Coordinates of C-alpha atoms in Angstrom, one line a residue:
M1 CA 28.3 -3.6 -18.3
T2 CA 31.9 -4.3 -18.0
D3 CA 34.6 -4.9 -20.5
T4 CA 37.7 -6.9 -20.4
V5 CA 40.9 -5.0 -21.0
T6 CA 43.9 -4.3 -18.9
T7 CA 46.6 -1.7 -19.4
P8 CA 50.0 -3.4 -20.0
A9 CA 52.9 -2.7 -17.7
P10 CA 54.7 0.5 -18.6
L11 CA 57.4 0.1 -21.2
P12 CA 60.9 1.6 -20.7
D13 CA 61.2 5.3 -21.7
P14 CA 62.1 5.5 -25.4
P15 CA 65.1 7.6 -26.5
E16 CA 64.3 11.2 -27.1
A17 CA 63.2 12.0 -30.6
P18 CA 65.0 14.7 -32.6
E19 CA 63.5 18.1 -32.4
G20 CA 60.6 18.5 -34.7
A21 CA 60.1 14.7 -35.2
A22 CA 56.6 13.3 -34.9
S23 CA 55.7 11.9 -31.5
P24 CA 55.6 8.1 -31.3
P25 CA 52.2 6.5 -31.0
E26 CA 50.9 5.7 -27.5
P27 CA 51.4 2.1 -26.4
R28 CA 48.5 -0.1 -27.4
R29 CA 46.3 -1.8 -24.8
S30 CA 46.1 -5.6 -25.0
Y31 CA 43.5 -7.9 -23.6
A32 CA 44.4 -10.0 -20.6
K33 CA 44.1 -13.7 -21.3
L34 CA 40.8 -14.2 -19.4
A35 CA 39.5 -10.8 -20.3
A36 CA 39.9 -11.5 -24.0
D37 CA 37.8 -14.6 -23.9
E38 CA 34.3 -13.3 -24.6
S39 CA 32.8 -16.8 -24.0
R40 CA 33.7 -16.0 -20.3
E41 CA 33.4 -12.2 -20.4
D42 CA 30.1 -11.9 -22.2
Y43 CA 31.0 -8.3 -23.1
S44 CA 30.8 -7.6 -19.4
L45 CA 31.7 -4.0 -19.4
R46 CA 30.3 -2.9 -22.7
Y47 CA 27.4 -3.0 -25.2
A48 CA 26.3 -6.5 -26.2
P49 CA 26.7 -6.6 -30.0
H50 CA 24.1 -8.0 -32.3
S51 CA 26.6 -10.6 -33.4
F52 CA 26.7 -12.0 -29.9
R53 CA 22.9 -12.0 -29.3
R54 CA 22.4 -15.4 -30.9
W55 CA 19.6 -16.6 -28.5
S56 CA 15.9 -16.4 -29.2
P57 CA 13.6 -14.3 -27.0
A58 CA 12.2 -17.4 -25.4
T59 CA 15.7 -18.7 -24.5
V60 CA 16.8 -15.4 -23.0
A61 CA 13.5 -15.1 -21.0
G62 CA 13.8 -18.7 -19.8
T63 CA 17.3 -18.2 -18.6
A64 CA 16.4 -15.0 -16.9
L65 CA 13.4 -16.5 -15.2
G66 CA 15.5 -19.6 -14.2
G67 CA 17.5 -17.2 -12.0
I68 CA 14.4 -16.4 -9.8
A69 CA 14.2 -20.0 -8.5
Y70 CA 15.6 -18.8 -5.2
L71 CA 13.9 -19.6 -1.9
A72 CA 14.8 -16.3 -0.2
D73 CA 11.2 -15.3 -1.2
F74 CA 10.0 -18.1 1.1
A75 CA 12.0 -16.8 4.0
I76 CA 11.2 -13.1 3.3
G77 CA 7.4 -13.8 3.0
A78 CA 7.4 -16.0 6.1
S79 CA 9.4 -13.4 8.1
I80 CA 7.0 -10.6 7.1
V81 CA 3.9 -12.5 8.0
F82 CA 5.3 -13.9 11.2
T83 CA 6.3 -10.4 12.3
Y84 CA 3.4 -8.3 11.2
G85 CA 0.5 -10.7 10.8
F86 CA -1.4 -11.9 7.8
G87 CA -3.4 -8.7 7.0
S88 CA -0.4 -6.3 7.0
G89 CA 1.9 -8.9 5.5
L90 CA -0.4 -9.6 2.5
A91 CA -0.8 -5.8 1.8
S92 CA 3.0 -5.3 2.1
I93 CA 3.9 -8.1 -0.3
L94 CA 1.3 -7.0 -2.9
T95 CA 2.2 -3.3 -2.7
A96 CA 6.0 -4.0 -3.0
A97 CA 5.3 -6.3 -6.0
T98 CA 3.3 -3.5 -7.7
L99 CA 6.0 -0.9 -7.2
I100 CA 8.7 -3.3 -8.4
F101 CA 6.7 -4.3 -11.5
L102 CA 6.0 -0.7 -12.5
T103 CA 9.6 0.5 -12.1
G104 CA 10.9 -2.6 -13.9
I105 CA 9.0 -2.1 -17.1
P106 CA 10.9 0.8 -18.6
I107 CA 14.3 -0.5 -17.3
A108 CA 13.7 -4.0 -18.8
R109 CA 12.7 -2.5 -22.2
A110 CA 15.7 -0.2 -22.3
C111 CA 18.2 -3.0 -21.5
A112 CA 16.7 -5.3 -24.1
T113 CA 16.5 -2.6 -26.7
Y114 CA 20.0 -1.2 -26.3
G115 CA 21.9 -4.3 -25.3
L116 CA 23.1 -2.8 -22.1
D117 CA 23.2 -3.9 -18.5
M118 CA 21.9 -2.0 -15.5
D119 CA 25.2 -0.1 -14.9
L120 CA 25.4 1.3 -18.5
I121 CA 21.6 2.1 -18.4
T122 CA 22.2 4.0 -15.2
R123 CA 25.1 6.0 -16.7
G124 CA 22.9 7.3 -19.5
A125 CA 19.7 7.6 -17.4
G126 CA 20.7 10.6 -15.3
F127 CA 23.9 9.5 -13.4
G128 CA 26.9 10.2 -15.7
S129 CA 29.9 8.2 -16.4
F130 CA 31.3 8.2 -12.9
G131 CA 28.1 8.9 -11.0
S132 CA 26.9 5.4 -11.6
T133 CA 30.0 4.1 -9.8
L134 CA 28.1 4.3 -6.5
T135 CA 25.2 2.4 -8.0
S136 CA 27.6 -0.4 -9.0
L137 CA 28.4 -0.8 -5.3
I138 CA 24.7 -0.8 -4.4
Y139 CA 24.1 -3.5 -7.0
A140 CA 27.2 -5.5 -5.9
S141 CA 25.9 -5.3 -2.3
F142 CA 22.6 -6.7 -3.5
T143 CA 24.3 -9.7 -5.1
F144 CA 26.5 -10.6 -2.2
I145 CA 23.7 -10.1 0.4
F146 CA 21.4 -12.3 -1.4
F147 CA 24.1 -14.8 -2.3
A148 CA 24.7 -15.1 1.5
L149 CA 21.0 -15.5 2.2
E150 CA 20.5 -18.1 -0.5
G151 CA 23.8 -19.9 0.5
S152 CA 22.6 -20.0 4.1
I153 CA 19.4 -21.7 3.0
M154 CA 21.3 -24.3 1.0
A155 CA 23.7 -24.9 4.0
Q156 CA 20.6 -25.5 6.2
A157 CA 19.3 -28.0 3.7
M158 CA 22.6 -29.9 3.6
H159 CA 22.8 -29.9 7.4
Q160 CA 19.3 -31.4 7.5
A161 CA 19.9 -34.0 4.8
V162 CA 23.4 -35.3 5.7
G163 CA 24.4 -33.6 8.9
L164 CA 27.0 -31.4 7.3
P165 CA 27.9 -28.6 9.7
V166 CA 26.5 -25.3 8.5
E167 CA 29.9 -23.6 8.6
I168 CA 31.3 -26.1 6.2
G169 CA 28.0 -25.9 4.2
Y170 CA 28.6 -22.2 3.7
L171 CA 31.9 -23.0 2.1
V172 CA 30.5 -25.8 -0.1
T173 CA 27.7 -23.5 -1.4
T174 CA 30.2 -20.9 -2.3
L175 CA 32.7 -23.1 -4.1
I176 CA 30.0 -25.1 -6.1
V177 CA 29.0 -22.1 -8.3
I178 CA 32.5 -21.1 -9.4
P179 CA 33.0 -23.4 -12.4
I180 CA 29.6 -22.4 -13.8
V181 CA 30.0 -18.7 -13.3
F182 CA 33.5 -18.8 -15.0
R183 CA 31.9 -20.1 -18.2
G184 CA 29.5 -17.1 -18.6
M185 CA 26.1 -16.8 -20.2
G186 CA 26.4 -20.0 -22.3
A187 CA 26.9 -22.2 -19.2
L188 CA 24.3 -20.3 -17.2
A189 CA 21.7 -20.9 -19.9
K190 CA 22.4 -24.6 -19.9
V191 CA 22.2 -24.9 -16.1
Q192 CA 18.9 -23.0 -15.9
A193 CA 17.4 -25.2 -18.7
W194 CA 18.6 -28.5 -17.3
T195 CA 17.4 -27.9 -13.7
Q196 CA 14.1 -26.3 -14.6
P197 CA 12.0 -29.5 -14.5
V198 CA 13.3 -30.5 -11.1
W199 CA 12.6 -27.0 -9.8
I200 CA 9.0 -26.9 -11.2
V201 CA 8.1 -30.2 -9.6
G202 CA 9.7 -29.3 -6.3
M203 CA 8.0 -25.9 -6.2
V204 CA 4.4 -27.2 -7.0
L205 CA 4.3 -30.5 -5.2
P206 CA 4.2 -29.2 -1.5
F207 CA 1.1 -27.1 -2.3
V208 CA -0.6 -30.0 -4.1
V209 CA 0.0 -32.1 -1.0
L210 CA -1.4 -29.3 1.2
A211 CA -4.5 -29.0 -1.0
F212 CA -5.4 -32.6 -0.4
E213 CA -4.1 -33.2 3.1
A214 CA -4.8 -29.8 4.7
P215 CA -7.5 -28.1 2.7
D216 CA -8.4 -25.8 5.6
A217 CA -4.8 -24.5 6.0
W218 CA -5.4 -21.3 3.9
G219 CA -8.4 -20.3 5.9
A220 CA -6.5 -20.7 9.2
F221 CA -3.6 -18.8 7.7
T222 CA -5.7 -15.7 6.9
S223 CA -6.5 -15.4 10.6
F224 CA -2.8 -15.7 11.6
G225 CA -1.7 -12.9 13.8
G226 CA 2.0 -13.6 13.6
T227 CA 4.4 -14.8 16.3
E228 CA 5.0 -11.4 17.9
G229 CA 1.4 -10.4 18.7
A230 CA 0.8 -8.1 15.7
G231 CA -2.7 -9.5 15.1
A232 CA -4.3 -10.7 11.9
G233 CA -5.8 -7.3 11.0
F234 CA -4.3 -4.4 9.1
S235 CA -1.7 -2.1 10.8
W236 CA -0.2 0.9 9.0
I237 CA 3.0 0.5 10.9
G238 CA 3.3 -3.2 10.1
F239 CA 2.3 -2.5 6.5
G240 CA 5.1 0.2 6.1
L241 CA 7.8 -1.9 7.7
G242 CA 6.8 -5.1 5.9
T243 CA 6.7 -3.3 2.5
G244 CA 10.2 -2.0 3.2
V245 CA 11.5 -5.6 3.7
A246 CA 9.8 -6.8 0.5
L247 CA 11.1 -3.8 -1.5
S248 CA 14.7 -4.9 -0.8
L249 CA 14.2 -7.1 -3.9
I250 CA 13.7 -4.2 -6.2
A251 CA 17.3 -4.4 -7.4
Q252 CA 16.6 -7.9 -8.8
I253 CA 15.8 -6.1 -12.0
G254 CA 19.5 -5.6 -12.4
E255 CA 20.1 -9.4 -12.5
Q256 CA 17.2 -9.7 -15.0
A257 CA 19.0 -7.0 -17.1
D258 CA 22.2 -9.0 -17.2
Y259 CA 20.3 -11.5 -19.3
L260 CA 17.9 -9.2 -21.1
R261 CA 20.9 -7.4 -22.7
F262 CA 21.3 -10.5 -24.9
M263 CA 17.8 -10.2 -26.3
P264 CA 17.9 -10.2 -30.1
A265 CA 16.9 -7.1 -32.0
K266 CA 13.2 -6.5 -32.1
T267 CA 11.7 -6.9 -35.6
E268 CA 8.3 -7.0 -37.1
A269 CA 8.5 -10.8 -37.2
N270 CA 9.3 -11.3 -33.6
R271 CA 7.6 -8.2 -32.1
R272 CA 5.0 -10.0 -30.1
R273 CA 7.3 -12.7 -28.8
W274 CA 9.9 -10.1 -28.0
N275 CA 7.5 -7.9 -26.0
F276 CA 6.1 -10.8 -24.1
A277 CA 9.6 -12.2 -23.3
V278 CA 10.9 -8.8 -22.1
L279 CA 7.8 -8.3 -19.9
A280 CA 8.0 -11.8 -18.5
A281 CA 11.7 -11.9 -17.9
G282 CA 12.0 -8.3 -16.8
P283 CA 9.3 -7.0 -14.3
G284 CA 7.4 -10.3 -14.6
W285 CA 9.7 -12.0 -12.2
V286 CA 8.0 -10.2 -9.3
V287 CA 4.6 -11.8 -10.1
I288 CA 6.2 -15.2 -9.4
G289 CA 8.2 -13.7 -6.5
A290 CA 5.1 -12.4 -4.7
A291 CA 3.4 -15.7 -5.1
K292 CA 6.5 -17.4 -3.7
Q293 CA 6.5 -15.0 -0.7
L294 CA 2.9 -15.8 0.1
G295 CA 3.4 -19.5 -0.5
G296 CA 6.5 -19.6 1.7
A297 CA 4.6 -17.9 4.5
L298 CA 1.8 -20.5 4.2
L299 CA 4.2 -23.4 4.3
A300 CA 5.9 -21.9 7.3
F301 CA 2.6 -21.3 9.1
V302 CA 1.6 -25.0 8.5
A303 CA 4.9 -26.2 9.8
L304 CA 5.0 -23.8 12.8
E305 CA 3.6 -26.1 15.4
A306 CA 5.7 -29.0 14.4
V307 CA 9.1 -27.3 14.1
G308 CA 8.9 -24.0 16.0
T309 CA 9.4 -20.4 14.8
T310 CA 13.1 -20.5 14.1
R311 CA 13.1 -23.5 11.9
A312 CA 9.8 -22.6 10.2
L313 CA 11.6 -19.5 8.8
E314 CA 14.2 -21.9 7.2
P315 CA 12.6 -23.0 3.9
I316 CA 13.9 -26.6 4.2
A317 CA 11.8 -27.5 7.3
P318 CA 8.4 -26.4 5.9
Q319 CA 9.2 -28.3 2.7
I320 CA 9.8 -31.5 4.6
E321 CA 6.7 -31.1 6.7
A322 CA 4.5 -30.5 3.6
L323 CA 5.8 -33.5 1.8
K324 CA 5.7 -36.0 4.7
P325 CA 2.1 -37.1 4.2
W326 CA 2.9 -38.4 0.7
L327 CA 6.6 -39.2 0.7
G328 CA 7.2 -40.2 4.3
T329 CA 10.9 -40.8 4.9
F330 CA 11.7 -39.7 1.4
A331 CA 10.4 -36.2 2.2
L332 CA 13.8 -35.2 3.6
P333 CA 15.9 -36.1 0.5
A334 CA 13.3 -34.8 -1.9
A335 CA 13.1 -31.4 -0.1
A336 CA 16.9 -31.2 0.2
L337 CA 17.3 -31.8 -3.6
F338 CA 14.7 -29.1 -4.4
V339 CA 16.4 -26.6 -2.1
I340 CA 19.9 -27.3 -3.4
V341 CA 18.8 -27.1 -7.0
S342 CA 16.9 -23.9 -6.4
Q343 CA 19.8 -22.2 -4.6
I344 CA 22.3 -23.2 -7.3
K345 CA 20.1 -21.7 -9.9
I346 CA 20.0 -18.3 -8.2
N347 CA 23.5 -18.2 -6.8
V348 CA 25.1 -18.7 -10.2
T349 CA 23.2 -15.6 -11.2
N350 CA 24.2 -13.7 -8.0
A351 CA 27.8 -14.5 -8.5
Y352 CA 27.7 -13.7 -12.2
S353 CA 25.9 -10.3 -11.7
G354 CA 28.2 -9.5 -8.8
S355 CA 31.3 -10.0 -10.9
L356 CA 29.8 -7.5 -13.5
S357 CA 29.2 -4.9 -10.8
W358 CA 32.6 -5.1 -9.3
S359 CA 34.2 -4.9 -12.7
N360 CA 32.3 -1.8 -13.4
F361 CA 33.3 -0.2 -10.1
F362 CA 37.0 -1.0 -10.3
S363 CA 37.4 -0.3 -14.0
R364 CA 36.3 3.3 -13.4
V365 CA 38.1 3.8 -10.1
T366 CA 41.5 2.2 -11.1
H367 CA 41.3 2.4 -14.9
R368 CA 42.2 -1.3 -15.1
H369 CA 40.3 -4.4 -15.9
P370 CA 41.9 -7.8 -15.5
G371 CA 38.7 -9.6 -16.4
R372 CA 35.2 -10.2 -15.0
V373 CA 36.0 -13.7 -13.7
W374 CA 38.5 -12.4 -11.1
Y375 CA 35.9 -10.4 -9.4
V376 CA 33.8 -13.5 -8.9
F377 CA 36.2 -14.4 -6.0
L378 CA 35.8 -11.0 -4.4
N379 CA 32.0 -11.2 -4.4
L380 CA 32.0 -14.7 -3.1
A381 CA 34.5 -13.9 -0.3
I382 CA 32.2 -11.1 1.0
A383 CA 29.2 -13.4 0.7
L384 CA 30.9 -16.2 2.6
T385 CA 31.9 -13.8 5.4
L386 CA 28.3 -12.7 5.8
M387 CA 27.2 -16.3 6.0
E388 CA 29.7 -17.1 8.6
M389 CA 28.5 -14.1 10.6
N390 CA 24.9 -15.6 10.5
M391 CA 23.3 -12.7 8.6
F392 CA 20.2 -14.9 8.3
A393 CA 19.3 -14.0 12.0
A394 CA 19.1 -10.3 11.2
L395 CA 17.2 -10.7 7.9
N396 CA 14.4 -8.1 8.4
K397 CA 16.7 -5.3 9.6
L398 CA 19.3 -5.8 7.0
L399 CA 16.9 -5.9 4.1
G400 CA 14.8 -3.0 5.5
F401 CA 17.9 -0.8 5.6
Y402 CA 19.2 -1.9 2.1
S403 CA 15.8 -1.2 0.4
N404 CA 16.0 2.5 1.2
V405 CA 19.1 2.9 -1.1
G406 CA 18.0 0.3 -3.7
I407 CA 14.6 1.9 -4.3
A408 CA 16.0 5.4 -4.5
W409 CA 18.4 4.2 -7.3
I410 CA 15.9 2.2 -9.3
T411 CA 13.1 4.8 -9.0
A412 CA 15.5 7.6 -10.2
V413 CA 16.4 5.5 -13.3
A414 CA 12.8 4.7 -14.0
A415 CA 11.8 8.3 -13.6
D416 CA 14.4 9.4 -16.2
L417 CA 13.3 6.8 -18.7
V418 CA 9.6 7.5 -18.3
I419 CA 9.4 11.2 -17.5
N420 CA 12.6 13.0 -18.5
K421 CA 13.0 11.4 -21.9
R422 CA 9.5 12.1 -22.8
A423 CA 9.7 15.7 -21.6
G424 CA 12.9 16.3 -23.7
W425 CA 15.1 16.9 -20.6
S426 CA 17.1 13.7 -21.3
P427 CA 18.4 12.4 -24.7
P428 CA 15.8 10.1 -26.4
Y429 CA 18.3 7.3 -26.4
I430 CA 20.7 5.8 -23.9
E431 CA 24.2 7.3 -24.2
F432 CA 26.6 5.2 -22.1
K433 CA 30.0 6.1 -23.4
R434 CA 32.3 8.2 -21.3
A435 CA 33.4 10.2 -24.3
Y436 CA 30.0 11.9 -24.5
L437 CA 28.9 12.0 -20.8
Y438 CA 29.6 14.3 -17.9
A439 CA 31.3 12.5 -15.0
V440 CA 28.3 13.2 -12.7
N441 CA 24.8 14.2 -13.7
P442 CA 22.9 15.8 -10.8
A443 CA 19.5 14.7 -12.1
G444 CA 19.7 11.0 -11.3
F445 CA 22.7 10.9 -9.0
G446 CA 21.6 13.9 -6.9
A447 CA 18.0 12.5 -6.7
M448 CA 19.3 9.2 -5.5
V449 CA 21.7 10.6 -2.9
I450 CA 19.1 13.0 -1.4
A451 CA 16.4 10.4 -1.4
S452 CA 18.7 7.8 0.2
V453 CA 20.0 10.1 2.9
V454 CA 16.5 11.3 3.9
S455 CA 15.0 7.9 3.9
I456 CA 17.8 6.3 5.9
L457 CA 17.5 9.1 8.6
A458 CA 13.8 8.2 8.7
F459 CA 14.6 4.5 8.9
F460 CA 16.6 5.1 12.0
G461 CA 13.7 7.0 13.6
L462 CA 14.8 10.6 13.3
F463 CA 11.4 11.8 12.0
G464 CA 9.2 9.7 14.1
T465 CA 7.5 6.3 14.1
Y466 CA 5.4 6.6 11.0
A467 CA 8.3 8.0 8.9
Q468 CA 10.4 5.2 10.2
A469 CA 7.9 2.6 9.0
F470 CA 7.4 4.3 5.6
S471 CA 11.1 5.2 4.9
T472 CA 11.1 3.3 1.7
F473 CA 8.0 5.2 0.4
I474 CA 9.9 8.4 1.3
A475 CA 12.9 7.1 -0.8
A476 CA 10.7 6.3 -3.8
G477 CA 8.7 9.5 -3.6
L478 CA 11.7 11.8 -3.4
A479 CA 13.6 10.0 -6.2
L480 CA 10.5 10.1 -8.4
V481 CA 10.0 13.8 -7.9
L482 CA 13.6 15.0 -7.6
C483 CA 15.0 13.4 -10.8
P484 CA 12.6 15.2 -13.2
L485 CA 12.8 18.4 -11.1
I486 CA 16.6 18.6 -11.2
A487 CA 16.6 17.7 -14.9
W488 CA 14.1 20.5 -15.5
A489 CA 15.9 23.0 -13.4
T490 CA 19.2 22.3 -15.2
K491 CA 17.5 22.1 -18.6
G492 CA 19.1 18.7 -19.1
R493 CA 22.6 20.2 -19.7
Y494 CA 24.4 17.5 -17.7
Y495 CA 23.3 14.6 -19.8
L496 CA 25.6 15.1 -22.8
A497 CA 29.0 16.7 -22.5
R498 CA 29.1 17.0 -26.3
P499 CA 26.7 15.8 -29.1
N500 CA 27.2 12.3 -30.5
A501 CA 27.3 13.2 -34.2
V502 CA 28.3 9.7 -35.2
N503 CA 25.6 7.4 -33.8
G504 CA 23.3 9.6 -31.8
P505 CA 19.8 10.5 -33.1
G506 CA 19.8 12.0 -36.5
A507 CA 23.3 10.8 -37.4
E508 CA 23.8 9.9 -41.0
V509 CA 25.2 6.4 -40.1
A510 CA 22.2 4.3 -39.2
D511 CA 23.6 0.8 -39.4
E512 CA 24.2 -0.3 -35.8
R513 CA 26.0 -3.5 -37.1
A514 CA 28.6 -1.5 -39.0
T515 CA 31.9 -2.2 -37.3
H516 CA 34.9 0.0 -36.6
T517 CA 38.4 -1.0 -35.4
C518 CA 39.4 0.6 -32.0
A519 CA 42.5 2.6 -32.4
V520 CA 43.8 1.4 -29.0
C521 CA 43.0 -2.3 -28.7
E522 CA 42.8 -2.8 -32.5
T523 CA 39.7 -4.9 -32.3
A524 CA 36.5 -4.4 -34.3
Y525 CA 33.3 -3.4 -32.5
E526 CA 29.8 -2.5 -33.6
L527 CA 29.0 1.1 -34.1
P528 CA 27.1 1.8 -30.8
D529 CA 30.2 0.6 -28.8
V530 CA 32.6 3.2 -30.3
A531 CA 33.2 6.9 -30.1
D532 CA 35.3 9.3 -32.1
C533 CA 38.5 10.2 -30.1
P534 CA 40.6 13.3 -30.9
V535 CA 43.5 12.0 -28.8
Q536 CA 43.7 8.8 -30.8
A537 CA 42.6 10.5 -34.0
G538 CA 40.2 7.7 -34.7
P539 CA 37.5 5.5 -33.2
I540 CA 37.9 4.1 -29.7
C541 CA 35.8 1.4 -28.1
S542 CA 33.8 2.2 -25.0
L543 CA 36.0 0.1 -22.7
C544 CA 39.3 1.5 -23.8
C545 CA 37.8 4.9 -23.4
S546 CA 36.6 4.2 -19.9
L547 CA 40.0 2.8 -18.9
D548 CA 42.1 5.7 -20.3
A549 CA 43.6 7.6 -17.4
A550 CA 45.8 10.0 -19.3
C551 CA 43.6 11.6 -22.0
G552 CA 42.4 14.4 -19.8
D553 CA 38.9 14.2 -21.2
V554 CA 40.0 16.4 -24.1
C555 CA 37.0 15.4 -26.2
R556 CA 34.6 16.8 -23.7
K557 CA 36.5 20.0 -23.1
E558 CA 37.4 21.3 -26.6
P559 CA 34.6 23.1 -28.5
G560 CA 32.7 20.8 -30.8
G561 CA 34.3 17.7 -29.5
A562 CA 37.7 18.5 -31.0
G563 CA 36.6 18.8 -34.6
G564 CA 33.7 16.3 -35.0
P565 CA 33.6 12.6 -36.0
V566 CA 36.6 10.8 -37.2
L567 CA 35.2 7.3 -37.5
M568 CA 35.9 5.3 -40.6
P569 CA 33.6 2.3 -41.4
V570 CA 35.0 -1.2 -41.5
P571 CA 33.1 -3.4 -44.0
T572 CA 33.1 -6.7 -42.1
V573 CA 33.8 -8.0 -38.6
P574 CA 36.2 -10.9 -38.2
K575 CA 34.7 -14.3 -37.4
A576 CA 36.3 -14.4 -34.0
M577 CA 34.4 -11.3 -33.0
S578 CA 31.1 -12.1 -34.6
G579 CA 30.8 -15.3 -32.6
A580 CA 30.3 -17.3 -35.8

């Protein structure tokens, strides 16, 4: 999660104080104009406070699931089956979906419980305050790669519908999401809700038409041997390579987490709805995703003879062919509308999540944060460049390579949440604040790096054909084993640099909604978002703490955290902060 504060320009040096006089206070940090507007920032670099989580579990889940409307699943599923045949392709898609679902369960629950995004969860789940910086880049890469993929699909649809050159279409698909993403979670929730009926009709209708007009299509599809001579039967090599491509979607849990952090607190009254919403909006996305991959492959297979291999892999063409028997000449505009709506729904999420990742990365590297919205332009610029380079043509290779790193990261985090915390090697809660964390924790960070390096070497054929095909399984297996092993070997000493005596487990202060005024930015924040700071001699919010480049990490170096907690409760939070 990223927060929204910038350090002001240095002030002129003050005149020297008389000998023995008290030192003047440090200059206070002020919010940049865009960074201070939480309606746009959505507490992007920090804990999402209870006062901001105003949506119901159903609304949060609906918004999160609206973001999986993308048609990249159609293209990925078709590409896998066309390359490796039906038997291997089906096994690949189902296996990848199972792995993604299992790793997503603990991550989704942690994000919803603690009000944290994927970056902050990663910090506290074995990576450390700076160790998770690399994962921010991994996640940012996921968002701009898939923005480019989805944007390419939308540009293809606009070219089919109105003849717009795809190069211009790439630019249009990039610019169209900016006004929505600038507005933050509130605008995204509205867009997902308003477009959902169109998307549901467009998603279901082609398969209804096929059921009536081509009832034997599925039977023929199960005998499909692909377009490259793989055969319809099962192949271990095809299975491994296909699973690697499908597993590139594992980092999608990060985008789900960007919504799940706004889930309201779990209570006895909403427990069942809360659990169902978190399961559905978290790992549950992959159930729909796997169905879309198989459905997309089926539509592409049916359209193959009419449009050829290249166009069959572009979701717009199979949509048109499927709708023609019922809609005739209206099939083209109907299919184009569906594709455009679907791609807007996902690309606002890609752009939004990408801005969060870049904010996290640069805030820790530069100790400055001008506001989440500025990083939207960086993410979109990279995505536009990829589109103009026609990354769609190298889909399988690009996604197969990326999945090695993505699965090592996600599996390491899941291993910490499921194994290390239960074994007592990791704190039982998620500590995300720099003031209490080591810069790098070898448990998660080390496991991810080792697993990524070994699996990438395997991906490039260094260990033979089978290791190349199963490189993503190597990444997952190594991360799953190494994260607990390193935590056990180090006895968990690199999780906490000092105890959190204020709001850690067993602390006397139990009210998470109690607020405290940050001694630096002088804004009130809820208890989980502040730490006791010996340099400021008072509470400091997580963002100001992260951005401080001059404190020298005194709190983590002095015995006992420089004298223990110094927080003073603030009875009420101002209306402007509470979102009232």
